[in-house]
mmCIF file of C-alpha atoms and ligand atoms in Angstrom:
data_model
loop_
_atom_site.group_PDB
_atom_site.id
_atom_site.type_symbol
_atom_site.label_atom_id
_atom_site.label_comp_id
_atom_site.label_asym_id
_atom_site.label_seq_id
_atom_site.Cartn_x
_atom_site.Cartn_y
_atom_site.Cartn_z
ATOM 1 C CA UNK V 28 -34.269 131.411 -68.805
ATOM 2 C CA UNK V 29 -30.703 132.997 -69.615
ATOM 3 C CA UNK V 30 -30.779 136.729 -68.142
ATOM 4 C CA UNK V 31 -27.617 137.314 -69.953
ATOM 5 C CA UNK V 32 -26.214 139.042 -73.089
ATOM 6 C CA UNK V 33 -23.551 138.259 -75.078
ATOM 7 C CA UNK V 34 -20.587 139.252 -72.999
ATOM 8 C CA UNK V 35 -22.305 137.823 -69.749
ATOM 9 C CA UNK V 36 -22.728 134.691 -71.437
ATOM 10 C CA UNK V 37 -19.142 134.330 -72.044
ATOM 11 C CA UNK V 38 -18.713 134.781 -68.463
ATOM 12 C CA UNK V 39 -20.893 132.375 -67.498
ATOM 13 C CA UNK V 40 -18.638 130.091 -69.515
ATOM 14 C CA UNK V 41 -16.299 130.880 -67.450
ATOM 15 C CA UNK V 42 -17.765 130.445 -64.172
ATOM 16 C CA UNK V 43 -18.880 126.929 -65.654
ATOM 17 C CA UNK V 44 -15.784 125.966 -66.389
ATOM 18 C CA UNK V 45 -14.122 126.709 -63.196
ATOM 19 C CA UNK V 46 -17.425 124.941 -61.910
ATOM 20 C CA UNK V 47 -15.959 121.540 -64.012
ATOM 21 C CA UNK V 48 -12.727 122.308 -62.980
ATOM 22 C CA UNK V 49 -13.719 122.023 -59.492
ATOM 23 C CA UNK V 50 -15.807 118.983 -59.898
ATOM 24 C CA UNK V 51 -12.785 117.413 -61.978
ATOM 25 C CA UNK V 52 -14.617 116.878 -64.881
ATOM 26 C CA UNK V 53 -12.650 119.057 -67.025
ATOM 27 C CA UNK V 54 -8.936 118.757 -67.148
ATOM 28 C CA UNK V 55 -7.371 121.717 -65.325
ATOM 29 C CA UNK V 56 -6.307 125.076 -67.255
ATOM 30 C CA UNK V 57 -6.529 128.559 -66.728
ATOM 31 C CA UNK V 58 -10.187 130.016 -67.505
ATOM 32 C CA UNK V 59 -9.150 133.528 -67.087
ATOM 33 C CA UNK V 60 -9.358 135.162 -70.488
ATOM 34 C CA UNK V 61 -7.226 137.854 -71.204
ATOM 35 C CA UNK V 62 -9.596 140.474 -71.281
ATOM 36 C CA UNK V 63 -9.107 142.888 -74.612
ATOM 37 C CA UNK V 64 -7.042 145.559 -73.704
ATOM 38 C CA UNK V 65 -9.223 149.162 -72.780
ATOM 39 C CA UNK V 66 -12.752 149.308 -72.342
ATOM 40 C CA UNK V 67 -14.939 147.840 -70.265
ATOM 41 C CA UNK V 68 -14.195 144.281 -70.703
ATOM 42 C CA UNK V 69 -10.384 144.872 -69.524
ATOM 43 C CA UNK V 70 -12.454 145.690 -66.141
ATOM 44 C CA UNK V 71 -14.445 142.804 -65.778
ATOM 45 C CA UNK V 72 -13.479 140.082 -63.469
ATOM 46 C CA UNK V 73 -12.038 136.629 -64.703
ATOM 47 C CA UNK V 74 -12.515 133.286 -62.813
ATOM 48 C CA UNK V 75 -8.629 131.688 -62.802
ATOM 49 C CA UNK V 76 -8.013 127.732 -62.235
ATOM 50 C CA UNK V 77 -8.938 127.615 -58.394
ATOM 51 C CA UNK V 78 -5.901 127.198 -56.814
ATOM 52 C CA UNK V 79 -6.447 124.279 -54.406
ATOM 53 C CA UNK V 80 -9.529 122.529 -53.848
ATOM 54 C CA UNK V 81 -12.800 124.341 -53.794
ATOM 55 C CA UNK V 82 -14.231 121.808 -52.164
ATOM 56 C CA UNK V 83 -17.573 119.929 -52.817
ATOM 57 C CA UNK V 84 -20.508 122.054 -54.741
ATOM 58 C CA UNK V 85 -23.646 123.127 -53.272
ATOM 59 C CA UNK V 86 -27.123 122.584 -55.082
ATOM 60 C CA UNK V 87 -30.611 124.425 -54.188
ATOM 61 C CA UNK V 88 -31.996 121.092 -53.906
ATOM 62 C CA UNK V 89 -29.257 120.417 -50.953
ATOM 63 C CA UNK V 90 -30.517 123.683 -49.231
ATOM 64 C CA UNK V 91 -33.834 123.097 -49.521
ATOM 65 C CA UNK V 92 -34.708 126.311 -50.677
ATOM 66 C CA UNK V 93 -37.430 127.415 -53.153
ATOM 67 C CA UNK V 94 -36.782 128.123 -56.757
ATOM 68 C CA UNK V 95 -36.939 132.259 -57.903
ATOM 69 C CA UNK V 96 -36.984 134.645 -60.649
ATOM 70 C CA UNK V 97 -34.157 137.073 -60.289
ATOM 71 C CA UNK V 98 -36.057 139.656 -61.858
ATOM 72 C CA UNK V 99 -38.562 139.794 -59.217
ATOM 73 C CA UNK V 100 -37.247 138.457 -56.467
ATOM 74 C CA UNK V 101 -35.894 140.961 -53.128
ATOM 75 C CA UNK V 102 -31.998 141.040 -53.006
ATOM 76 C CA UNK V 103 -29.996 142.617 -50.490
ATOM 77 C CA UNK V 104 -26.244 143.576 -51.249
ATOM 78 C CA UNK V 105 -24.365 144.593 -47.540
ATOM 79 C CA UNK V 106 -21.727 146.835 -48.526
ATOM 80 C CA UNK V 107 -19.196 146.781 -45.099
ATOM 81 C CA UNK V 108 -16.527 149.915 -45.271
ATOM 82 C CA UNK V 109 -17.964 153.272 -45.746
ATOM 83 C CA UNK V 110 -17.384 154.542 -49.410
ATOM 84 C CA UNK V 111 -14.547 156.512 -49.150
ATOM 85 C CA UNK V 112 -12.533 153.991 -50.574
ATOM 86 C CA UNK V 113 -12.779 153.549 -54.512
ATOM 87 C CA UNK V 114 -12.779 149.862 -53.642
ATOM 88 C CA UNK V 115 -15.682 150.195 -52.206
ATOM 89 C CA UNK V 116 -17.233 152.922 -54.466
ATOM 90 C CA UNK V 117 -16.605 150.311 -57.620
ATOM 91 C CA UNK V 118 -17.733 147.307 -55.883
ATOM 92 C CA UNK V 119 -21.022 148.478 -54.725
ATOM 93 C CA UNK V 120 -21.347 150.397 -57.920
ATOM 94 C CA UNK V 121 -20.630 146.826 -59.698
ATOM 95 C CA UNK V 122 -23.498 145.289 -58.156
ATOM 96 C CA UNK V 123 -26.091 148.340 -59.331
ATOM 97 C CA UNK V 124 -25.130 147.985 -62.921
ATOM 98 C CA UNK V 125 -25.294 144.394 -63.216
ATOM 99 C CA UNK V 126 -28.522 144.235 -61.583
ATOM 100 C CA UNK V 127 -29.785 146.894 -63.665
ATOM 101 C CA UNK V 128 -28.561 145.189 -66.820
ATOM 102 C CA UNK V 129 -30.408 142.402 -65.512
ATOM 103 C CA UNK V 130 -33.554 143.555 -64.449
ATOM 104 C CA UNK V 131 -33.239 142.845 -61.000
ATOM 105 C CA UNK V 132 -36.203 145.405 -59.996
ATOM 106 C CA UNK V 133 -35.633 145.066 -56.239
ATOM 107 C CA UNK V 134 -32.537 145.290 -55.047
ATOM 108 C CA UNK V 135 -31.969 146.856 -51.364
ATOM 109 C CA UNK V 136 -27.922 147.796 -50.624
ATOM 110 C CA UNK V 137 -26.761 148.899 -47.129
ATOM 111 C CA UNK V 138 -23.746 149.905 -45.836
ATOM 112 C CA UNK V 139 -22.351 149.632 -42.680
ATOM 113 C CA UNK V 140 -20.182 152.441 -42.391
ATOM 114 C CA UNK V 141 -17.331 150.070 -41.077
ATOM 115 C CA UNK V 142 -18.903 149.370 -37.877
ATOM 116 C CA UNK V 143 -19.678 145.217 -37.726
ATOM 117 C CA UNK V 144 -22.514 145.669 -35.251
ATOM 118 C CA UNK V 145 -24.432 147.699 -38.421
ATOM 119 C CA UNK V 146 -23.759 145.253 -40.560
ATOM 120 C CA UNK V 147 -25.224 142.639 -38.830
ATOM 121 C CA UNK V 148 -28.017 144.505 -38.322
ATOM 122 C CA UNK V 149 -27.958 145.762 -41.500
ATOM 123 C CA UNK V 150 -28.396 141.513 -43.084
ATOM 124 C CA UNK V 151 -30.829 141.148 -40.214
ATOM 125 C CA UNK V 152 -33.007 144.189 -41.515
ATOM 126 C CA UNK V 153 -32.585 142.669 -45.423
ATOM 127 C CA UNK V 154 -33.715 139.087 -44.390
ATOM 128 C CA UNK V 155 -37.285 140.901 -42.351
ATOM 129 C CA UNK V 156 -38.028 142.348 -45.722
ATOM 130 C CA UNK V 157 -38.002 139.677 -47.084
ATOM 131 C CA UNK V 158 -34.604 139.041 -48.966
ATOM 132 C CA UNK V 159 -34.588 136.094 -50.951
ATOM 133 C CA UNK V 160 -30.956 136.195 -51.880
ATOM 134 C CA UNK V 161 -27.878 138.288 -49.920
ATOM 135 C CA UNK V 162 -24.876 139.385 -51.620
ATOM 136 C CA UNK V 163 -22.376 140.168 -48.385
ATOM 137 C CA UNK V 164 -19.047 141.927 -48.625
ATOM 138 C CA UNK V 165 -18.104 140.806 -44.675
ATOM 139 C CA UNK V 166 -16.235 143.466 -43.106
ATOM 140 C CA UNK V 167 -14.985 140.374 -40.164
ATOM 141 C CA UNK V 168 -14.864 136.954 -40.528
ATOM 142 C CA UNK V 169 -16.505 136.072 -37.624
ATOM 143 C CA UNK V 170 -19.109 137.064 -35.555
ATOM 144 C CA UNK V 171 -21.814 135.936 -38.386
ATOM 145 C CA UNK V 172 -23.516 133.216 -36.035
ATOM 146 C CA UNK V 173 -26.888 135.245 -35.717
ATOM 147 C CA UNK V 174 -27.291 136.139 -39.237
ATOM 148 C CA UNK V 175 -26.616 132.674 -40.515
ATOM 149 C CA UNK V 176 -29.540 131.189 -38.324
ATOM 150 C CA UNK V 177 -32.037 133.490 -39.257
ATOM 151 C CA UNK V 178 -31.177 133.188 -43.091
ATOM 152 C CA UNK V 179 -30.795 129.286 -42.862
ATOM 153 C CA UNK V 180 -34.213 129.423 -40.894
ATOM 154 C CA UNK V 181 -35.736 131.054 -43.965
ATOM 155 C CA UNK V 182 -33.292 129.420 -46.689
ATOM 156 C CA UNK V 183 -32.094 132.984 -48.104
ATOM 157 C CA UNK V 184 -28.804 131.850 -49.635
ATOM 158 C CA UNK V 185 -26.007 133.682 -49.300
ATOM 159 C CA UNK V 186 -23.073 134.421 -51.365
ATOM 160 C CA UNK V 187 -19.795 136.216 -49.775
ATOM 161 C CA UNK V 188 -17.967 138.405 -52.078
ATOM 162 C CA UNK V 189 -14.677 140.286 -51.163
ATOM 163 C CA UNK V 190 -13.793 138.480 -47.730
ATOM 164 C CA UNK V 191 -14.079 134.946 -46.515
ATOM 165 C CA UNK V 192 -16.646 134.370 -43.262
ATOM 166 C CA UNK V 193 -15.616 131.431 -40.753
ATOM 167 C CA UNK V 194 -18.407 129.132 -41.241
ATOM 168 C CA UNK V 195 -19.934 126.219 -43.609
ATOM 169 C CA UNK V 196 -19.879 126.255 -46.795
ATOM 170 C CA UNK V 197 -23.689 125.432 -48.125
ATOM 171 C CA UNK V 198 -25.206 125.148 -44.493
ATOM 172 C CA UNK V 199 -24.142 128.652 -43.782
ATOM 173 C CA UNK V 200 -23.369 130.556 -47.029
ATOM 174 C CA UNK V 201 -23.557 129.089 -50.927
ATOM 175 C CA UNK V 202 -20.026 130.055 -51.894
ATOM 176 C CA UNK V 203 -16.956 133.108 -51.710
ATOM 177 C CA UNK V 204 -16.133 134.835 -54.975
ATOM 178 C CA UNK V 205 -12.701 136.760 -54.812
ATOM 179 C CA UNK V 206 -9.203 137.131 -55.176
ATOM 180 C CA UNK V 207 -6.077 134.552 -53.529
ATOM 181 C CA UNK V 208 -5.168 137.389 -51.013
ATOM 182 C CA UNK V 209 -1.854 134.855 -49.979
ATOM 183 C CA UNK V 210 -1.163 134.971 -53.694
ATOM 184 C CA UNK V 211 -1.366 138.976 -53.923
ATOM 185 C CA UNK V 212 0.860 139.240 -50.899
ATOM 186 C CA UNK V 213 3.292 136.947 -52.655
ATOM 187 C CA UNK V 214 2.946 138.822 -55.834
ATOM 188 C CA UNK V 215 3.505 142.160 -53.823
ATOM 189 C CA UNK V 216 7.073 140.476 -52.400
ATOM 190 C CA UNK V 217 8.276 139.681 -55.656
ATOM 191 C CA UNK V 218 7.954 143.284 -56.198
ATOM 192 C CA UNK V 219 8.958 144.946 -53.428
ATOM 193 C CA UNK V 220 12.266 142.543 -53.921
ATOM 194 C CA UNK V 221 12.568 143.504 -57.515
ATOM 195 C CA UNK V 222 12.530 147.043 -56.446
ATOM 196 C CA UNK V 223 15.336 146.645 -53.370
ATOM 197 C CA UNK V 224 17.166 144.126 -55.592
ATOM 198 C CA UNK V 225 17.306 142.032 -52.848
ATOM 199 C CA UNK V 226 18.352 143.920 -49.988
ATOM 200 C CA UNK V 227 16.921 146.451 -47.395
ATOM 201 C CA UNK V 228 14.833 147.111 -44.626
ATOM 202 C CA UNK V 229 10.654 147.024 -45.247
ATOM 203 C CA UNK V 230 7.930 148.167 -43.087
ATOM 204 C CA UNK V 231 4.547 146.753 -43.548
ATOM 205 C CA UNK V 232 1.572 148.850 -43.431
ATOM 206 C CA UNK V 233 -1.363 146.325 -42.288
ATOM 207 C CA UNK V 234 -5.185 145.863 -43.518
ATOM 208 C CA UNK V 235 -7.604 146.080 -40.662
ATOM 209 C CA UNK V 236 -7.683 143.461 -37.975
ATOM 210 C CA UNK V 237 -10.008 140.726 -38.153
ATOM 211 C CA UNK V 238 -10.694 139.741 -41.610
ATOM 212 C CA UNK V 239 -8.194 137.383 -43.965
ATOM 213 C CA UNK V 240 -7.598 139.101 -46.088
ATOM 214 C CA UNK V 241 -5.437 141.152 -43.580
ATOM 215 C CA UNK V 242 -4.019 137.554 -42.007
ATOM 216 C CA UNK V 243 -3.429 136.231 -45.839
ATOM 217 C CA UNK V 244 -1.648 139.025 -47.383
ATOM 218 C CA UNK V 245 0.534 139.314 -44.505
ATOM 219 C CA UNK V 246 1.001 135.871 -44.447
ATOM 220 C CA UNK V 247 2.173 135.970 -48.308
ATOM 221 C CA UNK V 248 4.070 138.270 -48.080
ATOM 222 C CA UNK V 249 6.270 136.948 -44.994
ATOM 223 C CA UNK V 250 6.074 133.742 -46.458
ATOM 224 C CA UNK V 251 7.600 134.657 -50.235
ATOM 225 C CA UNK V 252 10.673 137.763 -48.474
ATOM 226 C CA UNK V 253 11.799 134.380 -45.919
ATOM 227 C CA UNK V 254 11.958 131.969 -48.977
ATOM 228 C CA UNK V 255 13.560 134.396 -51.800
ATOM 229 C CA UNK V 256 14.851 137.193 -49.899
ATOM 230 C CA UNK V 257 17.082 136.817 -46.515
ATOM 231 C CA UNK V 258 18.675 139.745 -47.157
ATOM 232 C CA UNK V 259 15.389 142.287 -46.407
ATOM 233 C CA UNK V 260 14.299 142.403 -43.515
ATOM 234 C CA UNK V 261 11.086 143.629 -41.775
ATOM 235 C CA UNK V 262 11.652 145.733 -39.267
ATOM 236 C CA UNK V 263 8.766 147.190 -38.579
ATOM 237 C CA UNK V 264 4.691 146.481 -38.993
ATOM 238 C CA UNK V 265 1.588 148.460 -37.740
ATOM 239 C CA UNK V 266 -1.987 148.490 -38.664
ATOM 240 C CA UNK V 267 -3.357 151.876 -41.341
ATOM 241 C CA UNK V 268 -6.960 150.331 -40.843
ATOM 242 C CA UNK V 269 -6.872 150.370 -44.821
ATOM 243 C CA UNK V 270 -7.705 154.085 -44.200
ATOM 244 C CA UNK V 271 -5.480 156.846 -45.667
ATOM 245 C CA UNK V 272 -5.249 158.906 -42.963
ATOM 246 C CA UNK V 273 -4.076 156.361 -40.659
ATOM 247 C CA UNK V 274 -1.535 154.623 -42.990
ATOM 248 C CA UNK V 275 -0.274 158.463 -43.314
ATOM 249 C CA UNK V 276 -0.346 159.208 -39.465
ATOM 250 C CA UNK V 277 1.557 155.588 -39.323
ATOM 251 C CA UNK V 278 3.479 156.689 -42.121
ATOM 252 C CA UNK V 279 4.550 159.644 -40.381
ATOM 253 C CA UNK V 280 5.780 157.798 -37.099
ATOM 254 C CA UNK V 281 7.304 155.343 -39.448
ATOM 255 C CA UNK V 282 9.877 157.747 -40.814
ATOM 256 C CA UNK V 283 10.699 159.786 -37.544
ATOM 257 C CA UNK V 284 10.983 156.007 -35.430
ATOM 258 C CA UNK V 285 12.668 153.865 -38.666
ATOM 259 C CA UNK V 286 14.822 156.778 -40.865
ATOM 260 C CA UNK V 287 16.680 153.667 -42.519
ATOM 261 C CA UNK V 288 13.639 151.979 -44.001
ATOM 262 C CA UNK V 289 14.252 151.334 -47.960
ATOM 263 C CA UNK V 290 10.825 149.887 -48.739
ATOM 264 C CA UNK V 291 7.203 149.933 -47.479
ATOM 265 C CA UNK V 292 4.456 147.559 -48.318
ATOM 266 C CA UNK V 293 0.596 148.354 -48.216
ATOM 267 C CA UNK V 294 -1.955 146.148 -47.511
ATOM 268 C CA UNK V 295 -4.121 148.859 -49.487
ATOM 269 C CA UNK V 296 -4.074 151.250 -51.758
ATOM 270 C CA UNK V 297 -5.759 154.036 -49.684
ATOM 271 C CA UNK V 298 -2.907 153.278 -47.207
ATOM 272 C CA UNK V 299 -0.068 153.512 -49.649
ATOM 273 C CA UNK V 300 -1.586 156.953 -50.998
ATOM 274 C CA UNK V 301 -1.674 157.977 -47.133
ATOM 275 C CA UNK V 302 2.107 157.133 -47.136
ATOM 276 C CA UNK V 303 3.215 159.342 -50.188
ATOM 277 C CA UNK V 304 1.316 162.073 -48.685
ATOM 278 C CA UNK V 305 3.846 161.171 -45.446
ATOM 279 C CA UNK V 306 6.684 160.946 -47.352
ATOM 280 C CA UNK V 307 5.846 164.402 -49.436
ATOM 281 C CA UNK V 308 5.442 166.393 -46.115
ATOM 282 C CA UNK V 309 8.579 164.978 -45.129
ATOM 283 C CA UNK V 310 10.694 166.113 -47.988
ATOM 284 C CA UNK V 311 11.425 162.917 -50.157
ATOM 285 C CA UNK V 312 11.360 162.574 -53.380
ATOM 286 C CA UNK V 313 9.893 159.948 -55.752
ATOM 287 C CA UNK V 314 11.509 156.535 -55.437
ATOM 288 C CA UNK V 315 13.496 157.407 -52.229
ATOM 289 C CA UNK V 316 11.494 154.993 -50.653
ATOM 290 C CA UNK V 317 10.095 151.751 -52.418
ATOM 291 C CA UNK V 318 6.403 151.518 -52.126
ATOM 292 C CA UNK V 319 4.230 148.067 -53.470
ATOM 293 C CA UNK V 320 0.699 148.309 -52.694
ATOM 294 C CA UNK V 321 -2.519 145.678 -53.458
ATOM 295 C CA UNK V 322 -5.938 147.263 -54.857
ATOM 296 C CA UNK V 323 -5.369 148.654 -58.348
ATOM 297 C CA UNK V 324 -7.424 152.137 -58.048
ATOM 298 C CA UNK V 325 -6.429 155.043 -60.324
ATOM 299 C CA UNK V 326 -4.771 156.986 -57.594
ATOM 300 C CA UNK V 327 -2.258 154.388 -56.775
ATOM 301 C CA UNK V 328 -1.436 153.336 -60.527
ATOM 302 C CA UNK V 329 -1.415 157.262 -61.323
ATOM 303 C CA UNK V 330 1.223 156.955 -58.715
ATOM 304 C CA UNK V 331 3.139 154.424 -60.160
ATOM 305 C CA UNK V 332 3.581 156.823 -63.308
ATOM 306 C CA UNK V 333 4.824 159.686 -61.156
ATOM 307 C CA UNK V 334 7.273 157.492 -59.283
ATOM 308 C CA UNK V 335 6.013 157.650 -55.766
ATOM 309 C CA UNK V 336 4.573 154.072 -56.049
ATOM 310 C CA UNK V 337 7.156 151.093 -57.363
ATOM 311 C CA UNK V 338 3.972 148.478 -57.730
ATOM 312 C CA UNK V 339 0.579 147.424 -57.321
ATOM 313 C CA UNK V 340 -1.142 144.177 -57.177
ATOM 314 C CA UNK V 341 -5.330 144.320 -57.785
ATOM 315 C CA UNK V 342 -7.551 143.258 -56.115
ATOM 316 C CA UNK V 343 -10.200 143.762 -58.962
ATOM 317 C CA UNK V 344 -13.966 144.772 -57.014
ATOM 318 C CA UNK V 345 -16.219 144.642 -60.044
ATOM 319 C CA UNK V 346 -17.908 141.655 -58.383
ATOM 320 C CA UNK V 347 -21.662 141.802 -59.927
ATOM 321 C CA UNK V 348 -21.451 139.732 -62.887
ATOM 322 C CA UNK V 349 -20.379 137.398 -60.949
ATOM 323 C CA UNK V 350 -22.295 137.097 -58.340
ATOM 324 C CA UNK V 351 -25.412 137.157 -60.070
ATOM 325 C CA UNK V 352 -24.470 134.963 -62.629
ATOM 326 C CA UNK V 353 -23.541 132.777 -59.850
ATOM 327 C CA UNK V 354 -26.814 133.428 -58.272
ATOM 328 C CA UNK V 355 -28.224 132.520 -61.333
ATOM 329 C CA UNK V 356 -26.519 129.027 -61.974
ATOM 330 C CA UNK V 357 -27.228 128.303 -58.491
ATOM 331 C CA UNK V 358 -31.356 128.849 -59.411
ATOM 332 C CA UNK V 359 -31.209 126.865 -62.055
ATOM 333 C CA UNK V 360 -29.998 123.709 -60.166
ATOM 334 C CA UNK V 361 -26.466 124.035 -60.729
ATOM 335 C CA UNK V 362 -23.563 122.940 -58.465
ATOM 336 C CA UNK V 363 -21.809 126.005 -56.775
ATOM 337 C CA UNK V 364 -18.389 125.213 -55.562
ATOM 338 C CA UNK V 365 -17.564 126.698 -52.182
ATOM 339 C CA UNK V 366 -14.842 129.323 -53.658
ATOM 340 C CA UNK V 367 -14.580 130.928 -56.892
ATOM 341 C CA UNK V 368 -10.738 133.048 -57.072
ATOM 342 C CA UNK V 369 -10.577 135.318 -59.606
ATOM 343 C CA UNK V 370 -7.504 136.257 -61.605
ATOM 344 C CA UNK V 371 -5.975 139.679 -60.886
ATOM 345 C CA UNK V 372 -3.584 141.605 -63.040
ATOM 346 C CA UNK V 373 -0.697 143.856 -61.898
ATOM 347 C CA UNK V 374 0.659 146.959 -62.658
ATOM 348 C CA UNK V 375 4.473 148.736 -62.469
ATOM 349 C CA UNK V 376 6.294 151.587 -64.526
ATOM 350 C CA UNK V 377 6.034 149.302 -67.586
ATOM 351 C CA UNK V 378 2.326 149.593 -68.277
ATOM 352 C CA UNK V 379 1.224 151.880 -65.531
ATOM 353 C CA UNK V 380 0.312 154.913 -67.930
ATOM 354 C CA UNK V 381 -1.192 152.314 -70.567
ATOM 355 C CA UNK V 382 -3.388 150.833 -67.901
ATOM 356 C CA UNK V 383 -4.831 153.379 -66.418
ATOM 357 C CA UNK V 384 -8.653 152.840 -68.074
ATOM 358 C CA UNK V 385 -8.262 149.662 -66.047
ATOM 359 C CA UNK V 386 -7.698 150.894 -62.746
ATOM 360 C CA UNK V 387 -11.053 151.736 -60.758
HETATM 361 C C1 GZL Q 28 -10.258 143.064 -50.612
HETATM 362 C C2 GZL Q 28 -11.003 144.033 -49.698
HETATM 363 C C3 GZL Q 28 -10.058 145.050 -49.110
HETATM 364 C C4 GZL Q 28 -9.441 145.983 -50.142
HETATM 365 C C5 GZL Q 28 -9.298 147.229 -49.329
HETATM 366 O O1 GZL Q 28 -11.160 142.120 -51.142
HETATM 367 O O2 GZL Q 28 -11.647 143.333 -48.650
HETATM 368 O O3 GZL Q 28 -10.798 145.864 -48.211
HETATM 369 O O4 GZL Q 28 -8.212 145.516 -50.651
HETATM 370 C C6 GZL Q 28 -10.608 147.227 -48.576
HETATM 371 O O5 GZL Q 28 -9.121 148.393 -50.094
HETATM 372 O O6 GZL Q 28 -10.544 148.017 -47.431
#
């Protein structure tokens, strides 16, 4: 039974054909479709060619579990980072609408107010009532141990969105749907390069410890300034929690400790937007300092049109159709490959203004 309508279903074509693309039964091209500009559909996510393997699917028959209706059935979504962050404001919002398009009648969302210990109690509380699928957004990628016994114990599969978790892929969760985070922080270098033409000194503003996507858009980043760019230099790296206060207080430290520094890249949005209100209090003006930043939310890409911000990189949250349709597939006997990476778009002063019904 297909829960989906007509612009689901072409979704699910998607996520099938990264599915054959994975299982090399379909020669490899991109599946992300340019979405039509404006509108809700220039929102929604887009599977891309994994990059890499994805590694060998996972079938309900190969986790043993029990066949259920969608519709009926208890889902729990664990939301990690309190939502103060329009990342997390779209994403969980994301989830609500698709299950509501879908006529999922029972779905239960906690949030964990950043704190890791809540969110594993938070999954533990979701599997007691009975959740028969979890959507997680991790807020670590470790630490899961308990939660994976208990669900494995009761076969409650369990599909990652967002961040990866450090453990096995159809034993321990079904599969991760989200972005190449090493690819963003590559993407972020070419612009931050663009925008220093080559030369200058960069400070990085880092995610939160703990998680990969922190470790894998620093790591792209590094990687892509040593092989294109000897000339910048980064001189100078501290963690804003992906909180804007803290990448402003860093920000602010930044500036009195490194007056030289031409460039500063964000690990998040809400970080970068923490930095222009540093930079503001400290009397520069737009552009004085080259800012690239990875999310896509309105504030930053309104940014972008008012100078303060040279480039962003999304990291697109709208994770719902996926997941269910994921969920879905999965149901219905399907092979689910351990990773599904979604395309992301990117934004700079040459369609900033044009772009911003995209931004979330
Ligand atoms: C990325 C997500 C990151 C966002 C930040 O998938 O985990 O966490 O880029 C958020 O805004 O804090």
């Amino acid at each position: 039974m297909s829960l989906f309508s007509g612009r689901r279903a072409r979704a699910a074509a998607l996520l099938a054909a990264a599915v054959l693309v994975a299982s090399g039964c379909a020669k490899s091209e991109d599946t992300a479709a340019s979405p039509a500009p404006g509108g809700s559909e220039a929102q929604q996510q887009v599977v891309k060619t994994p990059s890499g393997p994805t590694g060998a699917g996972c079938t309900i028959a190969q986790q043993g579990a029990a066949k259920f209706d969608l519709k009926t059935a208890v889902v729990g979504f664990s939301q990690s980072e309190k939502e103060a962050n329009p990342f997390r404001i779209a994403e969980t919002q994301s989830i609500k609408d698709e299950a509501a398009e879908l006529g999922i009648a029972n779905l239960k969302v906690t949030n964990a107010q950043s704190q890791f210990s809540k969110q594993i109690s938070d999954v533990q509380q979701l599997i007691a009532q009975g959740a028969q699928l979890l959507v997680i957004a991790p807020l670590n990628s470790d630490g899961w141990e308990p939660v994976l016994q208990q669900a494995a114990a009761k076969k409650v599969p369990i599909i990652t969105i967002d961040r990866k978790i450090n453990a096995k892929h159809c034993t321990d969760y079904l599969t991760f749907i989200g972005s190449d985070f090493v690819e963003q922080g590559k993407r972020a270098a070419d612009q931050m390069i663009k925008a220093l033409d080559g030369r200058g000194k960069v400070a990085i503003l880092l995610g939160a410890p703990g998680n990969n996507v922190t470790t894998e858009r620093t790591q792209g980043f590094k990687d892509q300034i040593a092989a294109k760019a000897p000339d910048i230099e980064i001189t100078f790296e501290q963690t804003g929690e992906f909180a804007r206060e803290k990448g402003q207080q860093v920000t602010e430290q930044l500036i009195q400790s490194n007056p030289d520094i031409d460039g500063i890249y964000a690990e998040n949005d809400e970080m970068a937007l923490g930095a222009v209100t540093a930079l503001k209090g400290a009397g520069k003006k737009a552009g004085d300092i080259k800012i690239v930043s990875i999310d896509g939310t309105r504030g930053a890409v309104q940014g972008i049109v008012d100078g303060w911000i040279y480039g962003v990189v999304e990291s697109n949250p709208r994770f719902g159709a996926l997941a269910f349709e994921t969920a879905q597939k999965f149901i219905d006997g399907e092979s689910i490959p351990e990773k599904v990476i979604i395309a992301d778009r990117e934004y700079d002063e040459s369609n900033a203004k044009d772009s911003l019904s995209q931004a979330y």
